[in-house]
Tab-separated table of C-alpha atoms in Angstrom:
chain	number	residue	atom	x	y	z
A	245	MET	CA	-7.243	2.668	-34.799
A	246	TRP	CA	-7.751	5.806	-36.866
A	247	THR	CA	-7.976	9.523	-36.232
A	248	ARG	CA	-9.718	12.355	-38.059
A	249	GLU	CA	-6.441	14.191	-38.459
A	250	GLU	CA	-4.812	11.188	-40.124
A	251	LEU	CA	-7.662	10.678	-42.586
A	252	LYS	CA	-7.863	14.356	-43.500
A	253	GLN	CA	-4.130	14.591	-44.034
A	254	ASN	CA	-4.253	11.521	-46.273
A	255	ALA	CA	-7.084	13.143	-48.224
A	256	LYS	CA	-5.072	16.338	-48.671
A	257	ASN	CA	-2.131	14.307	-49.946
A	258	THR	CA	-4.369	12.537	-52.457
A	259	LEU	CA	-5.954	15.779	-53.636
A	260	ARG	CA	-2.686	17.640	-54.015
A	261	ASP	CA	-2.338	16.725	-57.698
A	262	LYS	CA	-5.845	15.427	-58.411
A	263	TYR	CA	-8.217	17.979	-56.916
A	264	TRP	CA	-9.656	19.394	-60.135
A	265	THR	CA	-10.188	16.040	-61.823
A	266	ILE	CA	-11.889	14.619	-58.724
A	267	LEU	CA	-14.007	17.769	-58.467
A	268	GLY	CA	-15.067	17.344	-62.085
A	269	VAL	CA	-16.019	13.722	-61.516
A	270	SER	CA	-17.944	14.638	-58.342
A	271	VAL	CA	-19.953	17.287	-60.188
A	272	LEU	CA	-20.572	15.038	-63.192
A	273	ALA	CA	-21.647	12.149	-60.966
A	274	GLY	CA	-23.992	14.447	-59.049
A	275	ILE	CA	-25.634	15.653	-62.245
A	276	LEU	CA	-25.948	12.192	-63.777
A	277	GLN	CA	-27.121	10.729	-60.493
A	278	GLY	CA	-30.320	12.723	-60.891
A	279	SER	CA	-29.733	16.134	-59.340
A	280	PHE	CA	-31.458	17.785	-62.289
A	281	PHE	CA	-34.638	15.824	-61.525
A	282	THR	CA	-34.520	17.063	-57.939
A	283	ILE	CA	-34.275	20.661	-59.121
A	284	ILE	CA	-37.148	20.285	-61.591
A	285	THR	CA	-39.309	18.501	-59.008
A	286	GLU	CA	-38.795	21.337	-56.545
A	287	MET	CA	-39.555	23.943	-59.198
A	288	VAL	CA	-42.955	22.440	-59.997
A	289	ASN	CA	-43.809	21.395	-56.432
A	290	PRO	CA	-47.406	22.637	-56.033
A	291	THR	CA	-46.974	23.216	-52.294
A	292	HIS	CA	-44.663	26.179	-52.858
A	293	THR	CA	-46.281	29.462	-51.877
A	294	TYR	CA	-45.327	31.347	-55.017
A	295	LEU	CA	-47.021	28.735	-57.195
A	296	THR	CA	-50.141	28.818	-55.037
A	297	VAL	CA	-50.368	32.582	-55.449
A	298	LEU	CA	-49.790	32.390	-59.183
A	299	GLY	CA	-52.340	29.611	-59.372
A	300	ASN	CA	-55.069	32.104	-58.514
A	301	TYR	CA	-54.319	33.883	-61.768
A	302	ALA	CA	-52.890	31.850	-64.591
A	303	ILE	CA	-51.485	28.473	-63.555
A	304	ASP	CA	-53.479	25.245	-63.708
A	305	VAL	CA	-52.649	23.948	-60.222
A	306	ASN	CA	-54.245	20.542	-60.863
A	307	GLY	CA	-52.158	20.156	-63.989
A	308	LEU	CA	-49.107	21.205	-62.013
A	309	ILE	CA	-49.816	18.526	-59.422
A	310	ARG	CA	-50.072	15.879	-62.144
A	311	LEU	CA	-46.809	17.102	-63.672
A	312	TRP	CA	-45.122	16.978	-60.270
A	313	ILE	CA	-46.296	13.386	-59.707
A	314	ILE	CA	-45.054	12.293	-63.143
A	315	ILE	CA	-41.645	13.926	-62.675
A	316	THR	CA	-41.334	12.427	-59.185
A	317	ILE	CA	-42.038	8.918	-60.519
A	318	ILE	CA	-39.577	9.370	-63.395
A	319	SER	CA	-36.970	10.676	-60.947
A	320	TRP	CA	-37.497	7.683	-58.673
A	321	LEU	CA	-37.143	5.201	-61.545
A	322	TYR	CA	-34.093	7.030	-62.883
A	323	SER	CA	-32.406	6.827	-59.487
A	324	ILE	CA	-33.076	3.104	-59.149
A	325	PHE	CA	-31.995	2.007	-62.614
A	326	LEU	CA	-29.377	4.618	-63.548
A	327	GLY	CA	-28.489	7.048	-60.769
A	328	HIS	CA	-27.444	4.531	-58.146
A	329	THR	CA	-25.251	2.642	-60.609
A	330	ILE	CA	-23.469	5.864	-61.558
A	331	LEU	CA	-23.055	6.662	-57.859
A	332	ILE	CA	-21.341	3.326	-57.214
A	333	GLY	CA	-19.129	4.061	-60.210
A	334	ALA	CA	-18.166	7.344	-58.537
A	335	TYR	CA	-17.194	5.489	-55.360
A	336	LYS	CA	-15.050	3.156	-57.450
A	337	TYR	CA	-13.387	6.200	-59.005
A	338	PHE	CA	-12.644	7.650	-55.555
A	339	ILE	CA	-11.136	4.370	-54.357
A	340	LEU	CA	-8.952	4.001	-57.442
A	341	SER	CA	-7.862	7.644	-57.284
A	342	ILE	CA	-6.064	6.997	-53.996
A	343	LYS	CA	-3.249	5.189	-55.807
A	344	GLU	CA	-3.750	5.899	-59.500
A	345	ASN	CA	-5.408	8.179	-62.041
A	346	PRO	CA	-8.594	6.417	-63.150
A	347	SER	CA	-10.553	7.388	-66.228
A	348	THR	CA	-13.792	9.343	-65.970
A	349	SER	CA	-15.421	6.420	-67.764
A	350	THR	CA	-15.106	4.533	-64.454
A	351	LEU	CA	-18.443	6.150	-63.585
A	352	PHE	CA	-20.107	3.856	-66.123
A	353	ASP	CA	-18.183	0.638	-65.436
A	354	PHE	CA	-21.066	-1.103	-63.717
A	355	PHE	CA	-23.378	-0.785	-66.677
A	356	LYS	CA	-21.112	-3.404	-68.249
A	357	THR	CA	-20.889	-5.834	-65.356
A	358	SER	CA	-22.923	-6.743	-62.245
A	359	TYR	CA	-25.520	-4.115	-63.188
A	360	TRP	CA	-28.586	-5.907	-61.854
A	361	ASN	CA	-26.890	-6.881	-58.616
A	362	ILE	CA	-25.989	-3.246	-57.958
A	363	VAL	CA	-29.552	-2.169	-58.737
A	364	LYS	CA	-30.848	-4.784	-56.296
A	365	VAL	CA	-28.430	-4.068	-53.450
A	366	THR	CA	-28.737	-0.270	-53.670
A	367	PHE	CA	-32.531	-0.592	-53.756
A	368	PHE	CA	-32.521	-2.698	-50.576
A	369	TYR	CA	-30.020	-0.267	-49.059
A	370	GLN	CA	-32.343	2.697	-49.609
A	371	ILE	CA	-35.413	0.774	-48.448
A	372	LYS	CA	-33.714	-0.327	-45.229
A	373	ILE	CA	-32.711	3.225	-44.319
A	374	VAL	CA	-36.130	4.671	-45.171
A	375	LEU	CA	-38.066	2.020	-43.237
A	376	TRP	CA	-35.862	2.298	-40.156
A	377	THR	CA	-36.172	6.090	-40.248
A	378	LEU	CA	-39.955	5.982	-40.662
A	379	CYS	CA	-40.322	3.604	-37.726
A	380	PHE	CA	-37.826	5.206	-35.368
A	381	ILE	CA	-35.768	8.264	-36.270
A	382	VAL	CA	-32.803	7.585	-33.982
A	383	PRO	CA	-32.460	3.886	-34.943
A	384	GLY	CA	-32.757	5.028	-38.553
A	385	ILE	CA	-29.765	7.310	-38.099
A	386	ILE	CA	-27.825	4.495	-36.432
A	387	LYS	CA	-28.644	2.155	-39.321
A	388	ALA	CA	-27.565	4.807	-41.814
A	389	TYR	CA	-24.120	4.825	-40.218
A	390	GLU	CA	-24.091	1.054	-39.891
A	391	TYR	CA	-24.612	0.725	-43.640
A	392	CYS	CA	-22.579	3.770	-44.721
A	393	MET	CA	-19.843	1.548	-46.178
A	394	VAL	CA	-22.238	-0.300	-48.490
A	395	PRO	CA	-21.481	1.880	-51.564
A	396	TYR	CA	-17.724	1.431	-51.121
A	397	ILE	CA	-18.048	-2.328	-50.689
A	398	LEU	CA	-20.205	-2.559	-53.809
A	399	ALA	CA	-17.711	-0.441	-55.728
A	400	GLU	CA	-14.993	-2.998	-55.000
A	401	HIS	CA	-17.170	-6.112	-55.035
A	402	PRO	CA	-20.110	-5.463	-57.378
A	403	GLU	CA	-20.919	-9.171	-57.528
A	404	MET	CA	-21.340	-9.560	-53.752
A	405	GLU	CA	-24.792	-10.577	-52.533
A	406	SER	CA	-26.801	-8.053	-50.531
A	407	ALA	CA	-26.659	-10.000	-47.255
A	408	ALA	CA	-22.865	-10.217	-47.449
A	409	VAL	CA	-22.559	-6.513	-48.324
A	410	PHE	CA	-24.663	-5.431	-45.349
A	411	GLU	CA	-22.836	-7.806	-43.029
A	412	ARG	CA	-19.442	-6.479	-44.098
A	413	SER	CA	-20.564	-2.878	-43.647
A	414	ARG	CA	-21.904	-3.797	-40.215
A	415	MET	CA	-18.544	-5.312	-39.314
A	416	LEU	CA	-16.527	-2.342	-40.593
A	417	THR	CA	-18.620	0.207	-38.715
A	418	GLN	CA	-18.919	-1.747	-35.478
A	419	ASN	CA	-17.785	0.480	-32.596
A	420	ASN	CA	-17.069	3.207	-35.158
A	421	LYS	CA	-20.482	4.771	-35.756
A	422	LEU	CA	-20.017	7.612	-33.278
A	423	ASN	CA	-16.517	8.319	-34.574
A	424	ILE	CA	-17.808	8.409	-38.158
A	425	PHE	CA	-20.559	10.796	-37.075
A	426	VAL	CA	-17.993	13.080	-35.423
A	427	LEU	CA	-15.835	12.900	-38.558
A	428	GLU	CA	-18.743	14.087	-40.683
A	429	ILE	CA	-19.621	16.816	-38.196
A	430	SER	CA	-16.042	18.084	-38.404
A	431	PHE	CA	-16.737	19.227	-41.978
A	432	ILE	CA	-19.477	21.644	-40.892
A	433	GLY	CA	-17.099	24.604	-40.953
A	434	TRP	CA	-16.120	23.884	-44.552
A	435	LEU	CA	-19.742	23.380	-45.575
A	436	PHE	CA	-20.724	26.649	-43.906
A	437	LEU	CA	-18.029	28.491	-45.850
A	438	GLY	CA	-19.301	26.838	-49.010
A	439	MET	CA	-22.838	28.023	-48.313
A	440	LEU	CA	-21.647	31.620	-48.076
A	441	CYS	CA	-21.090	31.547	-51.836
A	442	CYS	CA	-24.769	30.925	-52.604
A	443	GLY	CA	-24.223	27.238	-51.907
A	444	ILE	CA	-21.964	26.805	-54.938
A	445	GLY	CA	-18.917	26.649	-52.697
A	446	ILE	CA	-20.122	23.311	-51.330
A	447	LEU	CA	-19.190	21.766	-54.680
A	448	PHE	CA	-15.572	22.733	-54.095
A	449	VAL	CA	-15.595	21.142	-50.636
A	450	SER	CA	-17.097	17.838	-51.793
A	451	PRO	CA	-13.817	16.279	-53.079
A	452	TYR	CA	-12.221	16.810	-49.661
A	453	ILE	CA	-15.131	15.075	-47.931
A	454	ASP	CA	-15.409	12.284	-50.517
A	455	ILE	CA	-11.727	11.396	-50.421
A	456	THR	CA	-11.563	11.595	-46.627
A	457	MET	CA	-14.439	9.116	-46.372
A	458	THR	CA	-12.730	6.910	-48.946
A	459	HIS	CA	-9.591	6.850	-46.823
A	460	LEU	CA	-11.792	5.926	-43.867
A	461	TYR	CA	-13.160	2.934	-45.768
A	462	LEU	CA	-9.675	1.773	-46.725
A	463	LYS	CA	-8.469	2.241	-43.153
A	464	LEU	CA	-11.356	0.217	-41.735
A	465	LYS	CA	-10.585	-2.549	-44.215
A	466	GLU	CA	-6.969	-2.508	-43.132
A	467	ILE	CA	-7.917	-2.698	-39.455
A	468	HIS	CA	-10.130	-5.723	-40.094
A	469	GLY	CA	-7.645	-7.356	-42.455
A	470	ILE	CA	-10.063	-7.365	-45.395
A	471	ASP	CA	-8.733	-7.667	-48.955
A	472	GLN	CA	-5.169	-7.323	-47.717
A	473	PRO	CA	-2.442	-8.860	-49.898
A	474	GLU	CA	-1.197	-12.161	-48.613
A	475	LEU	CA	2.340	-12.185	-47.307
A	476	PRO	CA	4.738	-14.513	-49.097
A	477	PRO	CA	5.468	-17.717	-47.193
A	478	ILE	CA	8.461	-17.637	-44.909
A	479	PRO	CA	11.166	-19.873	-46.350
A	480	GLU	CA	12.136	-22.800	-44.215
A	481	ILE	CA	15.539	-22.651	-42.622
A	482	LEU	CA	17.409	-25.868	-43.242
């Protein structure tokens, strides 16, 4: 079994000498994952009131709508073919950082190997969550927690087929979904403090959350005996 206190203490121990490097990787991964597209898309979103008002004077609203559609499509394609792969690279970095000091280039490891499998699995992962949420909000939330270990599993096993990835995540999170939800909720205080600094403070909290969730993944693997080193055979007593 695991406790929130144990995971958070493990995360603090990991971050003691690695906080700034992990923070840098988190920020870099967020930017490369496509955050800049999100910002631009919001800036040109024609539904915003200030743009509607300005549209009565100087802005071509129809042109703005076309621009918004184009940027949204580009953002979507970027996420599928580049952003998600970088994200899985970030999860690999977090896992490796528990016991070693990985290179920042780890973010791009999966462009060299198992690229198309990661694109496929992450695409199905997003589609599953979206469809479940569109059909039924509560089951969608449950499925999101059921599959929350998918990125970590892919980071360690990029060659694994989608069905096996989802099944392993389902096994790891079985009877743990509520506990994982409570673990995430326990960070609300930190996130609130981060928001007090114009939202920028959230960036400084993200390594704590990321590494805590990484320790959770490793703990769940340990509980289920997954990827554990085999014990040497016991010598026979003559």
